[in-house]
PDB file of C-alpha atoms in Angstrom:
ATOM      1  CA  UNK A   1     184.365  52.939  32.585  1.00 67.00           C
ATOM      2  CA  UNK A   2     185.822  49.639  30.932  1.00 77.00           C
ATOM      3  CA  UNK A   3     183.837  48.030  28.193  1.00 84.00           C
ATOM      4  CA  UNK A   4     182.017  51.738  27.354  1.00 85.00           C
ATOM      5  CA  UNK A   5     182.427  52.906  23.712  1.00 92.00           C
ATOM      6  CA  UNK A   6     181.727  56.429  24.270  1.00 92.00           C
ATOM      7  CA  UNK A   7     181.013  58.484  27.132  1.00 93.00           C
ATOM      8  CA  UNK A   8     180.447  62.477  27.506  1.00 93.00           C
ATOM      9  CA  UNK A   9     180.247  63.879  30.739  1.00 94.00           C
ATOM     10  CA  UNK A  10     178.315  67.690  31.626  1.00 94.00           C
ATOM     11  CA  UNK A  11     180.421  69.241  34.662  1.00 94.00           C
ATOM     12  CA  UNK A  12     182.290  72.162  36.411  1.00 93.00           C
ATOM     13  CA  UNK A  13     185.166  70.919  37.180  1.00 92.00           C
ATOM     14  CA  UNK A  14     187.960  68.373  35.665  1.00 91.00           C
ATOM     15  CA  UNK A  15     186.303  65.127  37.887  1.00 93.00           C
ATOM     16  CA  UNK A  16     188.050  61.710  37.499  1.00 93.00           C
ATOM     17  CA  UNK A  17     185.238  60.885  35.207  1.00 91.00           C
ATOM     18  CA  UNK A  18     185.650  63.976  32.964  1.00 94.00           C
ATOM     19  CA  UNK A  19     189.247  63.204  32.420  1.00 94.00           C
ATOM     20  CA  UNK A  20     188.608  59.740  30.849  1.00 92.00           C
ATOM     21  CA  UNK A  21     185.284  60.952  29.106  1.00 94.00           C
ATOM     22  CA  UNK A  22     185.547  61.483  24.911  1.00 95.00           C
ATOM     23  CA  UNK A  23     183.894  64.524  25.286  1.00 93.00           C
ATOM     24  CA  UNK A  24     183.353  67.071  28.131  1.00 94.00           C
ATOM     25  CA  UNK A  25     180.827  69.833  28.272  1.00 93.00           C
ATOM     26  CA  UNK A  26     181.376  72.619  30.008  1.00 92.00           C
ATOM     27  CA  UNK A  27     178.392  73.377  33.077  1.00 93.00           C
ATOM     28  CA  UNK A  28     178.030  76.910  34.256  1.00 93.00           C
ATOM     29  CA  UNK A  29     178.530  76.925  38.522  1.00 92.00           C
ATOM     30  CA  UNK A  30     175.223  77.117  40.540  1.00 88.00           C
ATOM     31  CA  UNK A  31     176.208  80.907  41.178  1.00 92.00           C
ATOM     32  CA  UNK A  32     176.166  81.549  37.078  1.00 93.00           C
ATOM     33  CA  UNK A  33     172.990  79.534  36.950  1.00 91.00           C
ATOM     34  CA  UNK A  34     169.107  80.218  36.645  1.00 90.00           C
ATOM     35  CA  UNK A  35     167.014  77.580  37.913  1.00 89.00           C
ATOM     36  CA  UNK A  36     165.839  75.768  41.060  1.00 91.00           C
ATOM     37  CA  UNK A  37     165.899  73.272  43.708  1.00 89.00           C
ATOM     38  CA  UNK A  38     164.173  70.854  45.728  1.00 95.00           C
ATOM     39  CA  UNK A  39     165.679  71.213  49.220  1.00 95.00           C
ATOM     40  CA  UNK A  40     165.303  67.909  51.715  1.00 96.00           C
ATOM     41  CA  UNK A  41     162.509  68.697  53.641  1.00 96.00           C
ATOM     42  CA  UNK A  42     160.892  68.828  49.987  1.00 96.00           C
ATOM     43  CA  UNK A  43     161.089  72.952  49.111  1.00 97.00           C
ATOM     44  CA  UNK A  44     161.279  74.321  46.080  1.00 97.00           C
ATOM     45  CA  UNK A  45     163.700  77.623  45.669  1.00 94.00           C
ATOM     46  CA  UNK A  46     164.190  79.217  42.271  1.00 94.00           C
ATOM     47  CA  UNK A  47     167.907  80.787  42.177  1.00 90.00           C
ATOM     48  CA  UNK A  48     169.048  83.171  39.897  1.00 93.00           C
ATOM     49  CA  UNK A  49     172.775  83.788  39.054  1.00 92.00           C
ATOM     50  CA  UNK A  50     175.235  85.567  41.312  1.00 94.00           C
ATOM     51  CA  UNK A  51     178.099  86.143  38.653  1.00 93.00           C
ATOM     52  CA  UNK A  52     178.208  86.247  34.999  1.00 89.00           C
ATOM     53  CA  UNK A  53     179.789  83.158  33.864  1.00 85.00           C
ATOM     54  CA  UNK A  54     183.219  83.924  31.635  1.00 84.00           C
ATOM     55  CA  UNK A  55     183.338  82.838  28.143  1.00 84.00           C
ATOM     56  CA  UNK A  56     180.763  81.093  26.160  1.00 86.00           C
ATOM     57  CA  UNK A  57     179.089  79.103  28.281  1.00 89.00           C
ATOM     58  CA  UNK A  58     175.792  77.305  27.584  1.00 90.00           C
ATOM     59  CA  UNK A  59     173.030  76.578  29.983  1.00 90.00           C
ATOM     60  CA  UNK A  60     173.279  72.983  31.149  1.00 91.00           C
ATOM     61  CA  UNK A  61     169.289  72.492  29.399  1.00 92.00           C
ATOM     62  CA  UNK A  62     170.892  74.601  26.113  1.00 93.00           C
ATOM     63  CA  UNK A  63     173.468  72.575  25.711  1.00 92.00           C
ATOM     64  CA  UNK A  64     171.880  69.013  26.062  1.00 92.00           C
ATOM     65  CA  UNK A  65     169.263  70.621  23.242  1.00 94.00           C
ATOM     66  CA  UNK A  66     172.431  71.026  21.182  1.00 93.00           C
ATOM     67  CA  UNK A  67     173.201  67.448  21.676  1.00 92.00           C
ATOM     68  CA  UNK A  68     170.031  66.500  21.117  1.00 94.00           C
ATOM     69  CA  UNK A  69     169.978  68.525  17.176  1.00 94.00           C
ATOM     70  CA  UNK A  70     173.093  66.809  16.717  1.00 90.00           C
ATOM     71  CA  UNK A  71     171.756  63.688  17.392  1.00 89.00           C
ATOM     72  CA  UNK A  72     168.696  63.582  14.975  1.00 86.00           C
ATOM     73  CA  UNK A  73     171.020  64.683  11.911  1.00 74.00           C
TER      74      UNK A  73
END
C-alpha cells in the first residue's frame, strides 16, 4: 500500500492488509451476521445469525454509517 496516505480496512480477522491499515474495524463473522447472498448460479439466501457475536460489535452497514457521520462533521 506504498504511496497511500490513509487506509482503514472492515474485517474478521488480522489480514496482511489489516495489519498495515491506520485503522481497523472490527466485522462480525457470517455466523453473527443478518443478511444475504447471491450464490453462483445467481440465488438469493437471506441468513440470519448462528451465534451472538462477543463484545460490542457493530453491523458491517452500522458501522460504515458511523463513518459516514464522522465524515460530514
Amino acid at each position: 500500500m506504498k504511496g497511500v496516505e490513509f487506509t482503514a480496512v472492515q474485517t474478521s480477522y488480522l489480514s496482511a492488509a489489516a495489519a498495515k491499515a491506520d485503522v481497523v474495524l472490527p466485522s462480525p463473522l457470517w455466523t453473527e451476521s443478518k443478511g444475504s447472498y447471491t450464490s453462483l448460479d445467481g440465488v438469493t439466501k437471506s441468513t440470519i445469525p448462528m451465534v451472538k457475536a462477543k463484545g460490542d460489535i457493530k453491523s458491517d452497514a452500522d458501522s460504515l454509517k458511523e463513518v459516514a457521520r464522522h465524515l460530514k462533521k
